[in-house]
Coordinates of C-alpha atoms and ligand atoms in Angstrom, one line a residue:
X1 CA -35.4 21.7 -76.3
X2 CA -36.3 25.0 -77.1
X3 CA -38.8 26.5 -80.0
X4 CA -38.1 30.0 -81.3
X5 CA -40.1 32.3 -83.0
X6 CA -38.9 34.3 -86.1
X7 CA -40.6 38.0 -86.7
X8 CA -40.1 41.2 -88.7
X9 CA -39.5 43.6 -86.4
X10 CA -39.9 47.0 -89.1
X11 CA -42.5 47.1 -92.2
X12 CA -41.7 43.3 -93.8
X13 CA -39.2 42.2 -96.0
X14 CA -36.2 41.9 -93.1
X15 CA -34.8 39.2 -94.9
X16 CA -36.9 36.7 -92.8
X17 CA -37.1 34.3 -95.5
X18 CA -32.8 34.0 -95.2
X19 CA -32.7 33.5 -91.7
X20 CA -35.8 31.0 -91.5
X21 CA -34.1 29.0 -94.1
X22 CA -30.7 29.2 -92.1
X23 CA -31.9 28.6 -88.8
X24 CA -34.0 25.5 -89.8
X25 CA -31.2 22.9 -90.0
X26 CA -31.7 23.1 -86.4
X27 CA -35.3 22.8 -86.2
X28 CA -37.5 19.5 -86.6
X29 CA -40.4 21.7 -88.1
X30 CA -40.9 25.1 -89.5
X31 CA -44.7 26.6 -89.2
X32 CA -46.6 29.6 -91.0
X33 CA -48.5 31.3 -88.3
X34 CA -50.1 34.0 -89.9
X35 CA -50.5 36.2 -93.3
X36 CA -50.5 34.8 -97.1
X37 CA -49.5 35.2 -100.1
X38 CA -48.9 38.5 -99.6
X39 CA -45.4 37.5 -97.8
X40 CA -42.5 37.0 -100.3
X41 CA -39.6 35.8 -99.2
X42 CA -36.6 35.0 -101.1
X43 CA -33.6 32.3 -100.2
X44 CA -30.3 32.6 -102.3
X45 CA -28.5 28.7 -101.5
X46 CA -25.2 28.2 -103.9
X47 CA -26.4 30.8 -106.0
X48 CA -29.6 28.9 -106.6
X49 CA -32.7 31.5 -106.0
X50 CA -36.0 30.3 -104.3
X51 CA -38.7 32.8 -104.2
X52 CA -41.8 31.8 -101.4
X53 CA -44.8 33.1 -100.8
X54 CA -47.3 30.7 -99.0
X55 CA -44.5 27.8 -98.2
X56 CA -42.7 28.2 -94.7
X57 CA -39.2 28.6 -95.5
X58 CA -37.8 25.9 -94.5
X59 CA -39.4 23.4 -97.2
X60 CA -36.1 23.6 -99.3
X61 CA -34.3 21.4 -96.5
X62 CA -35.3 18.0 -96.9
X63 CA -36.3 15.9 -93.4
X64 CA -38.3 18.8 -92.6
X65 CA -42.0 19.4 -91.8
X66 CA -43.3 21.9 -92.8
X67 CA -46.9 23.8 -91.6
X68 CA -48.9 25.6 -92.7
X69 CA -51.2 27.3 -89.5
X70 CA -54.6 28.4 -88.7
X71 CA -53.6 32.2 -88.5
X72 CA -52.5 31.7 -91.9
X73 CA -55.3 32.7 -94.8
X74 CA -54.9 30.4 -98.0
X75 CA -55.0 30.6 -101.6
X76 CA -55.3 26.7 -102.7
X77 CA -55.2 27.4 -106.4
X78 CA -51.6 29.5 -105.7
X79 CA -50.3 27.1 -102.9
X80 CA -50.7 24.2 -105.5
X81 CA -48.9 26.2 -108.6
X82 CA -45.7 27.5 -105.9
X83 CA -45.7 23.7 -105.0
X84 CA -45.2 22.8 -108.5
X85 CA -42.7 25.5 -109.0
X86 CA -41.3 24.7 -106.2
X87 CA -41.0 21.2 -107.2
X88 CA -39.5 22.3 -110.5
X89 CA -36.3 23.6 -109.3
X90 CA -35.7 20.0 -107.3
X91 CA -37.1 20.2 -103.6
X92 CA -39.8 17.4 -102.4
X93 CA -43.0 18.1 -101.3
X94 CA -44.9 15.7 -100.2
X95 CA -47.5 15.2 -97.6
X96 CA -45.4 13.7 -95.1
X97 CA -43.4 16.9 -95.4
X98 CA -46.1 19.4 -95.5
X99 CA -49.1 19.8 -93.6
X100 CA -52.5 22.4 -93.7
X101 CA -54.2 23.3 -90.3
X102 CA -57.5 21.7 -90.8
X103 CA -58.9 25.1 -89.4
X104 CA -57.2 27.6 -92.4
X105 CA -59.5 29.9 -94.0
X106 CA -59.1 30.3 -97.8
X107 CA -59.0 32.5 -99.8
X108 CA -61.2 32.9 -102.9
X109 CA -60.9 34.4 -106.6
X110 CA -63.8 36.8 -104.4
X111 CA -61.4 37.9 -101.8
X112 CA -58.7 39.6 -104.2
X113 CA -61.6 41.0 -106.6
X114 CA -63.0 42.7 -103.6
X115 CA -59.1 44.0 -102.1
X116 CA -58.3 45.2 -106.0
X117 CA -61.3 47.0 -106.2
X118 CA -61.3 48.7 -103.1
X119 CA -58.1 49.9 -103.8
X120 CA -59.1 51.2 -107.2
X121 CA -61.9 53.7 -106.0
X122 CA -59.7 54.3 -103.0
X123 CA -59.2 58.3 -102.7
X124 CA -55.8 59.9 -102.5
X125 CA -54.6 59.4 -98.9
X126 CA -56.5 56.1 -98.3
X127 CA -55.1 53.6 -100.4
X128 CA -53.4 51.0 -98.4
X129 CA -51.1 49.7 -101.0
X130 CA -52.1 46.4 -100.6
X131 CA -50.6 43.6 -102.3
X132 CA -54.1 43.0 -104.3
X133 CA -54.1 39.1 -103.3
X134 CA -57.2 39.3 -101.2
X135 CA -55.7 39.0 -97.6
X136 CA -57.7 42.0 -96.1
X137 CA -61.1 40.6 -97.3
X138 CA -60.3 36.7 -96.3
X139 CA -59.7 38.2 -93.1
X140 CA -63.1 39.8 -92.9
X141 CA -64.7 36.6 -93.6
X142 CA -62.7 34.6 -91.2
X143 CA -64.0 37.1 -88.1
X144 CA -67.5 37.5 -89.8
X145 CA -67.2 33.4 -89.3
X146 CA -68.3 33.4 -93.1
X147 CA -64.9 31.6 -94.0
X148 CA -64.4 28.4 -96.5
X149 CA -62.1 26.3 -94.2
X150 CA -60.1 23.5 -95.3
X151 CA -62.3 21.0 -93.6
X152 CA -64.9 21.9 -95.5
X153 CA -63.8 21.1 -98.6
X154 CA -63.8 17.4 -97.5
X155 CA -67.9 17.2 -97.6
X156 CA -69.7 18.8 -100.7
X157 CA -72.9 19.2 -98.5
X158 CA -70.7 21.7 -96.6
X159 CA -68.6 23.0 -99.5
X160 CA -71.7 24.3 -100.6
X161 CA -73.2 25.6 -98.0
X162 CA -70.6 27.5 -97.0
X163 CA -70.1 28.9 -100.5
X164 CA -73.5 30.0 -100.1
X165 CA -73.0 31.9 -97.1
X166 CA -70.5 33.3 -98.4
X167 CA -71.9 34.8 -101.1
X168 CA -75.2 36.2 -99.1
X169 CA -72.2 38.5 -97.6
X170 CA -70.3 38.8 -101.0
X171 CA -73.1 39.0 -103.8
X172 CA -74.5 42.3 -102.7
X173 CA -71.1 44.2 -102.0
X174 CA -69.6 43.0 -105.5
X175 CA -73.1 44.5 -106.6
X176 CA -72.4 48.1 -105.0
X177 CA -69.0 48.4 -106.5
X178 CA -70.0 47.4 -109.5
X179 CA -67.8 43.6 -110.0
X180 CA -69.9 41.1 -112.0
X181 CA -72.3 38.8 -110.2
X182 CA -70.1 35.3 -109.2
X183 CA -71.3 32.4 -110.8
X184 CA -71.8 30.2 -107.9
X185 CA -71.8 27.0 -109.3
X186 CA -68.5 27.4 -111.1
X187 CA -67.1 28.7 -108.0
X188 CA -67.8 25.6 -106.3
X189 CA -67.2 23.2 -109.4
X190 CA -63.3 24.8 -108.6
X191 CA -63.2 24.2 -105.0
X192 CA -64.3 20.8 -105.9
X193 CA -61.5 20.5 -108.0
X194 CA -58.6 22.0 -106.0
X195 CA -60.0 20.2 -102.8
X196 CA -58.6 17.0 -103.7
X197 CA -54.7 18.5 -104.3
X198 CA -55.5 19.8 -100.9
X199 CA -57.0 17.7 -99.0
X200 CA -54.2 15.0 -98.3
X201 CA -51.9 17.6 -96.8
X202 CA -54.6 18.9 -94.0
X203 CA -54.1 18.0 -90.6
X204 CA -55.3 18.6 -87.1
X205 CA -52.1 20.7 -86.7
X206 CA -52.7 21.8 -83.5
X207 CA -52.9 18.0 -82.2
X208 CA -49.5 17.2 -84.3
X209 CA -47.7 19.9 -82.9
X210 CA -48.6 19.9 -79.2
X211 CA -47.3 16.2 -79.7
X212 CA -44.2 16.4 -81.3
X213 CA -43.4 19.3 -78.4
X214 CA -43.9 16.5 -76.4
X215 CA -41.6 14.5 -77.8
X216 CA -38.8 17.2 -77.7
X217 CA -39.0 18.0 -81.5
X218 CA -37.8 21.2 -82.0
X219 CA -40.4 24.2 -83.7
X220 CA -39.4 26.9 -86.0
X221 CA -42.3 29.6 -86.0
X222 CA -42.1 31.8 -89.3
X223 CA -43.8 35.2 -89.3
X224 CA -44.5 37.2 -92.1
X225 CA -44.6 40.9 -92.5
X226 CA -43.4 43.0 -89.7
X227 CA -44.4 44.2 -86.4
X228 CA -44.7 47.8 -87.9
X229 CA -47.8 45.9 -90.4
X230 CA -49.7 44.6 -87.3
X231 CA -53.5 45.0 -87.4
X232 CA -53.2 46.0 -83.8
X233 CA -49.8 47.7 -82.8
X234 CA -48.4 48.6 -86.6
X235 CA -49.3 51.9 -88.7
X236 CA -52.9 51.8 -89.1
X237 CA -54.9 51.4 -91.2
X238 CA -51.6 51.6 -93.5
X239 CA -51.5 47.7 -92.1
X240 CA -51.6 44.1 -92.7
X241 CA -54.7 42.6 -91.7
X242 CA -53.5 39.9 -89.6
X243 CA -51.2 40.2 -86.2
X244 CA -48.1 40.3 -86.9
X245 CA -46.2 40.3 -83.1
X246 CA -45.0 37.1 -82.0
X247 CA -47.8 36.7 -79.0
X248 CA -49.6 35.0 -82.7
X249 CA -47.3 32.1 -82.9
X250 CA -49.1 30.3 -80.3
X251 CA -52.3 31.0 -81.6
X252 CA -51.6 30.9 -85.1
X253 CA -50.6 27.2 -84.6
X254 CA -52.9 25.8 -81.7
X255 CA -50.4 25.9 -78.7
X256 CA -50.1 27.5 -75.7
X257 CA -48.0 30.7 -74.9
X258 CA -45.5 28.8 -72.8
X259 CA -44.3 26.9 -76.6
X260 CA -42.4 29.9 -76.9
X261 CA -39.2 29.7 -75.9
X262 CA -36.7 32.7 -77.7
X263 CA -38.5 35.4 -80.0
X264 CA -35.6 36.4 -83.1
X265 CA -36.6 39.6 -84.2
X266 CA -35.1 40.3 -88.0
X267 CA -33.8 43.9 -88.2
X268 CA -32.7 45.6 -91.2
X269 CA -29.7 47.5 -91.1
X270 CA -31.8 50.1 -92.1
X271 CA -35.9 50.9 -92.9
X272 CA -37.7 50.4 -95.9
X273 CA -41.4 49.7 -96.4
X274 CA -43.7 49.1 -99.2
X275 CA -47.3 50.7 -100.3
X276 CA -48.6 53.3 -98.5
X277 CA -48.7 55.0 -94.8
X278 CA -45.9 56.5 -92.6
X279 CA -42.4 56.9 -92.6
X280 CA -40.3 59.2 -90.1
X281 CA -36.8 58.2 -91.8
X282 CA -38.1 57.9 -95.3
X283 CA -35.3 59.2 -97.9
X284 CA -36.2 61.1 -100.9
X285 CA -32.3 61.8 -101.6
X286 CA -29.1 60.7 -102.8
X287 CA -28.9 58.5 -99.4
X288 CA -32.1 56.7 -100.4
X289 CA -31.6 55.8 -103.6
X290 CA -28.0 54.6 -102.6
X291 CA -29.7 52.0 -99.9
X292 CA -32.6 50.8 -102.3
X293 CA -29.8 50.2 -105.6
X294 CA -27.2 48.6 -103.1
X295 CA -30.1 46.9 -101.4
X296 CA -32.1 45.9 -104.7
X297 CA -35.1 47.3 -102.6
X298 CA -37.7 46.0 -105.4
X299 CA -41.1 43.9 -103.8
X300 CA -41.1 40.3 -104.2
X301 CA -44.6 39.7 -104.8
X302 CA -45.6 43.2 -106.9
X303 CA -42.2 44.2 -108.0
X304 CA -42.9 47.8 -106.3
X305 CA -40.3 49.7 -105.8
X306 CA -39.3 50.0 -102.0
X307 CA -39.2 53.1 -100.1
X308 CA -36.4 53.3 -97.8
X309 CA -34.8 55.4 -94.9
X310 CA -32.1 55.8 -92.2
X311 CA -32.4 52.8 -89.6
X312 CA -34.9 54.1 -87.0
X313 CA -33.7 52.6 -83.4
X314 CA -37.2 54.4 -81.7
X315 CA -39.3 52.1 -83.7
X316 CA -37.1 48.6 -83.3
X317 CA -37.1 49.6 -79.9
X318 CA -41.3 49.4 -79.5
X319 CA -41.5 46.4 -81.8
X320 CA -39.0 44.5 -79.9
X321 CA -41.1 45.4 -76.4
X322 CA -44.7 44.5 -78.3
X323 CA -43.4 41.1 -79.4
X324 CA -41.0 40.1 -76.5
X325 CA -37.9 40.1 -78.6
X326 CA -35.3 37.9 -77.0
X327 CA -32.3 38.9 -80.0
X328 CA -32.4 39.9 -83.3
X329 CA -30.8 39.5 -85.9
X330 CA -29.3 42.4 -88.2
X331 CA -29.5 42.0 -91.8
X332 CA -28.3 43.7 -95.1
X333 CA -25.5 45.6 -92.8
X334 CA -23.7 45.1 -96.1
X335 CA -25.7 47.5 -98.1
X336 CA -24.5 50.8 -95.9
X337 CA -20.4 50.0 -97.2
X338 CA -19.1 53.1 -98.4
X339 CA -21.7 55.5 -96.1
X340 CA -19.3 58.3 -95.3
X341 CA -21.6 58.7 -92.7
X342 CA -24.7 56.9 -90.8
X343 CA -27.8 58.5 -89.5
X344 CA -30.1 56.7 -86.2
X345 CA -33.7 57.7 -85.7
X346 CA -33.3 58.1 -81.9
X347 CA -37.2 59.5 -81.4
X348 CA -39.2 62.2 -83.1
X349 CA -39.9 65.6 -83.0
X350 CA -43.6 66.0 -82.3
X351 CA -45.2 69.5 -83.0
X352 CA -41.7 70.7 -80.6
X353 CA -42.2 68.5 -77.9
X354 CA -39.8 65.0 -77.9
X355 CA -41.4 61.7 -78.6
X356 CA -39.1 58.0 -77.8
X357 CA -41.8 56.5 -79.3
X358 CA -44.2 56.2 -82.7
X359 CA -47.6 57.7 -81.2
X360 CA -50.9 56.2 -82.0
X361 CA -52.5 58.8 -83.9
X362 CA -52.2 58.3 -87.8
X363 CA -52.4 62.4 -88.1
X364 CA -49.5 62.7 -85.4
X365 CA -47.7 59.6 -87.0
X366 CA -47.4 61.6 -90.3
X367 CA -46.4 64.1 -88.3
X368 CA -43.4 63.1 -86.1
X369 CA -40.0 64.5 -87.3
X370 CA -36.8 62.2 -86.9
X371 CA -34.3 63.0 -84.3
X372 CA -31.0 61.7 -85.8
X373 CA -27.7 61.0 -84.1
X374 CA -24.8 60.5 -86.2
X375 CA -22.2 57.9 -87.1
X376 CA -19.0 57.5 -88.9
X377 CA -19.8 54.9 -92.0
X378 CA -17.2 52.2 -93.0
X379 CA -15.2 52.1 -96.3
X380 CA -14.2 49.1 -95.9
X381 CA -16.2 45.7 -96.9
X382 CA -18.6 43.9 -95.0
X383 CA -20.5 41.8 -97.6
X384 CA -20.2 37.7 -97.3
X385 CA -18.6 38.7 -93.9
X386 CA -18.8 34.9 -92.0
X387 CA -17.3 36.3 -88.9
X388 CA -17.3 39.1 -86.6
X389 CA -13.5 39.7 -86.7
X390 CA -13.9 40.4 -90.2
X391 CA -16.2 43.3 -89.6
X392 CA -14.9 46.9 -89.8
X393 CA -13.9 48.7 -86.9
X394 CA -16.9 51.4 -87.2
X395 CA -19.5 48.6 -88.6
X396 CA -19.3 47.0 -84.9
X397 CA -19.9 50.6 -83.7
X398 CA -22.6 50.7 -85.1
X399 CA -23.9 47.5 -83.8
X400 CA -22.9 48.0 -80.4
X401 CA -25.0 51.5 -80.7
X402 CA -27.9 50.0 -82.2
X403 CA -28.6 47.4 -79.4
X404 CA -27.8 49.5 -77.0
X405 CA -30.8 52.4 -78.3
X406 CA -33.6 49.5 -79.3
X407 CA -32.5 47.8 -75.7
X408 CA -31.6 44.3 -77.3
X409 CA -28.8 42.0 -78.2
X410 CA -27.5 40.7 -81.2
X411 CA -28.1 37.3 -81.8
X412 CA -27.3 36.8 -86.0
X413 CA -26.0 39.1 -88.2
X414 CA -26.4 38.5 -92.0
X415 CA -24.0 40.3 -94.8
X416 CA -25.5 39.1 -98.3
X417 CA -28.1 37.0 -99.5
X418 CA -26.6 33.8 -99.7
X419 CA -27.3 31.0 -96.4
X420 CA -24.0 31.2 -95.4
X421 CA -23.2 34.3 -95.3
X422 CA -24.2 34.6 -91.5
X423 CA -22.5 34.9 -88.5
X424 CA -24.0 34.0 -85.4
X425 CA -23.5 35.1 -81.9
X426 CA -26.0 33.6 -79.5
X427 CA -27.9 30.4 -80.9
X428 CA -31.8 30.9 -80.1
X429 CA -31.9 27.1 -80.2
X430 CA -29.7 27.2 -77.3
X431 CA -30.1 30.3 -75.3
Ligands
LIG501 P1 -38.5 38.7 -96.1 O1 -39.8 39.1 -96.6 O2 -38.3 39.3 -94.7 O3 -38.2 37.2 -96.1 O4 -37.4 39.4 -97.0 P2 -37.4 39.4 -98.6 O5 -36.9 38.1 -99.1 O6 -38.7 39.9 -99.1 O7 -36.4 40.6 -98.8 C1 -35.1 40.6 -98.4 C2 -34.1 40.7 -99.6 O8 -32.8 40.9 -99.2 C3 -34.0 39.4 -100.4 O9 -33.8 39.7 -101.7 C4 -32.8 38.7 -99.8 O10 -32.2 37.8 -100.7 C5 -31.9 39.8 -99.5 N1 -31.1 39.7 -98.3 C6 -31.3 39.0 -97.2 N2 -30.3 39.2 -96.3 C7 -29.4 40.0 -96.9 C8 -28.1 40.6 -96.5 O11 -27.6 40.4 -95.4 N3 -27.5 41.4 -97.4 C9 -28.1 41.6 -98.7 N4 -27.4 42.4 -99.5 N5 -29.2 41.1 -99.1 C10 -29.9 40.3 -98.2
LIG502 P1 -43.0 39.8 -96.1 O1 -43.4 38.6 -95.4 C1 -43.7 44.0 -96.9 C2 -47.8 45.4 -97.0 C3 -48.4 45.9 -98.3 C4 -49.3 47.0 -97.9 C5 -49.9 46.4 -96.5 C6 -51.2 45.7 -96.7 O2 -42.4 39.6 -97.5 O3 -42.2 40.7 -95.2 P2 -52.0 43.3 -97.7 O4 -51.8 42.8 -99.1 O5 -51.3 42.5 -96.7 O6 -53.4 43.6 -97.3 O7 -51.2 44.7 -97.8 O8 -48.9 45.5 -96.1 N1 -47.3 44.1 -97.0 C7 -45.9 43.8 -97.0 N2 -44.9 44.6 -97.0 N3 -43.5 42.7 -96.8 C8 -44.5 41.9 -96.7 O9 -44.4 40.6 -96.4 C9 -45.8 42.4 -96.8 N4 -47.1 41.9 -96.8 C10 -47.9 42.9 -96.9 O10 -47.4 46.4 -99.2 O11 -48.6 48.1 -97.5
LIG503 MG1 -40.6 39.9 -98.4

């Protein structure tokens, strides 16, 4: 019996989605711990693409359960429409396979208004580069404890009154930055309507889960975004507005600390991030645009394109100590075929003095220089690799270098984007 915990360990888009997908034929149930829509994560099955956003991954595998958490902010009007789309390309979902913490704040048509417009008068050098689909905002509400929950959609007395509160908060910002006033009673005429497609898949989650641990079922935990977005330990404010380490998992869901049993970290074989904020390996060269082409570095959920860099081993290294990283497991290693040669981010160069880790500071952030060491590239390929004999001399090299600078083993590797293209070394399941 053992429940595992799957994070990004760099700025998002890992390749989580693959290796939640992969990993949850040996799971009973897959949960959603934190984050929204914002997350996008794509699986490639026989050729067959599935693109997610607010649906754990593991809802393509049928006799599954999926959950959705508390930490989790929700958009009901897009949760129902990636259902149906969903639906469309042939997966059941039902509620006896899915299943919405009671306790989940939603998002509102408010909540994205308020994140687009901020972001539109935002002055050059603090735009976040959000993902506009109000995450930040339904986060404010949920800590200013002005949050729709679920539950309350279930009583109109209380649908409306929290509507109203609400809006006391909302009316008068929207009013500053110049958004038309809500109308109030269509808002709630909607959550009226969307309540009752949500309303048979909520559930005292934290009450299910806690029981089926019980009962030895084994629990998938799927984060999204990456340590490096963290609210608390990533690049802020160039962050995600939720906590993004795997210390949320138990919270996220309603369980204890001791429900976690192995923490997969997801690696890229090298960095890229999206919107705004920091970036010591960041490549504005031949290199970069090599990774992003190879890697098809484009956002799931805005279609941005994404920057990308050298694999920084200082940075893996401090989001595998902030979220307890058992293994990890290295993805798009296929994507650097063909480097004649590799560069690692071993620490940074700050204002001459050396750094072997990202500092605080957003102004010393933006100003730490890389310290590469250098390794001979494959030419050989690596892509739909299923096994580590089939892996190029100088590819394990690299591997072997890479847990030894971020101080952690390899527990998966992954060489394209299809399921099975995965090779597995240590089974978190059974570690
Ligand atoms: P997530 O947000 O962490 O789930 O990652 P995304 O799905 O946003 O981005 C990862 C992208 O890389 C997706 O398009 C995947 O299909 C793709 N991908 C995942 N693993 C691999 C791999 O090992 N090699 C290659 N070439 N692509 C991969
Ligand atoms: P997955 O789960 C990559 C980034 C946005 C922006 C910052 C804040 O696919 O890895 P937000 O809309 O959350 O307020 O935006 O966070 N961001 C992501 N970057 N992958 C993600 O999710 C992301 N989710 C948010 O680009 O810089
Ligand atoms: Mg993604």
């Amino acid at each position: 019996m053992a429940n595992v915990v799957v994070v990004g360990a760099q700025w998002g888009d890992e390749g989580k989605g693959k290796i939640v997908d992969w990993l949850s034929e040996r799971a009973d149930i897959i949960a959603r711990f934190q984050g929204g829509h914002n997350a996008g994560h794509t699986l490639v099955i026989d050729g067959k693409v599935y693109k997610l956003n607010a649906l754990p991954s593991g809802v393509v595998r049928g006799g599954k359960l999926s959950v959705i958490g508390n930490g989790v902010v929700l958009d009901p009007w897009h949760l129902i429409k990636e259902i149906e789309s969903i639906r469309g390309q042939g997966v059941e979902i039902s509620p006896e396979s899915l299943m919405i913490a009671e306790n989940t704040p939603l998002i509102l048509p408010i909540h994205g208004e308020l994140d687009r417009a901020r972001e539109e008068i935002a002055s050059k050098g603090t735009k976040i580069g959000t993902t506009g689909r109000g995450i930040g905002p339904a986060y404010e509400d949920k800590v200013g404890r002005r949050s729709v929950r679920v539950a309350d959609l279930a009583d109109d007395a209380t649908l409306e009154a929290r509507v109203d509160r609400a809006l006391q908060h909302h009316d008068p910002l929207r009013k500053g930055l110049g958004i038309e006033a809500i109308d109030r009673d269509a808002l709630v005429a909607q959550l009226k309507e969307i309540a009752k497609e949500i309303l048979p898949y909520a559930a005292p989650v934290w009450k299910v889960l806690n029981e089926k641990r019980k009962a030895g079922k084994r629990i998938l935990f799927e984060g999204a975004q990456g340590a490096l977005l963290d609210i608390d330990f990533g690049t802020y404010p160039f962050v995600t507005s939720s906590n993004v380490i795997a210390g949320q998992a138990a919270t996220g869901v309603g369980m204890g600390p001791g429900a976690i049993d192995y923490v997969l970290g997801i690696v890229k074989a090298y960095t890229t991030r999206v919107g705004e904020g920091p970036f010591p390996t960041e490549l504005d060269d031949e290199d970069g645009l090599r990774l992003g082409t190879r890697g098809h570095e484009f956002g799931t959920v805005t279609g941005r394109k994404r920057r990308c860099g050298w694999f920084d081993a200082a940075l893996v290294r401090q989001t595998c100590a902030t979220s307890g990283v058992t293994g990890i497991s290295f993805t798009k290693l296929d994507v650097l075929d063909g480097f004649e040669t590799l560069k690692i981010c071993v620490g940074y160069d700050l204002d001459g003095k050396a750094l072997d880790y990202l500092p605080t500071a957003a102004d010393e952030q933006a100003r730490c220089k890389p310290i590469y060491e250098e390794m001979p590239g494959w030419s050989e390929t690596t892509e739909g690799a299923r096994s580590w004999n089939d892996l190029p001399a100088n590819a394990i090299k690299y591997i072997k270098r890479v847990e030894e600078l971020i101080e952690c083993p390899v527990a998966m590797l992954s060489t394209s984007p299809e399921r099975e293209d995965t090779i597995l070394v240590t089974d978190p399941f059974e570690d």
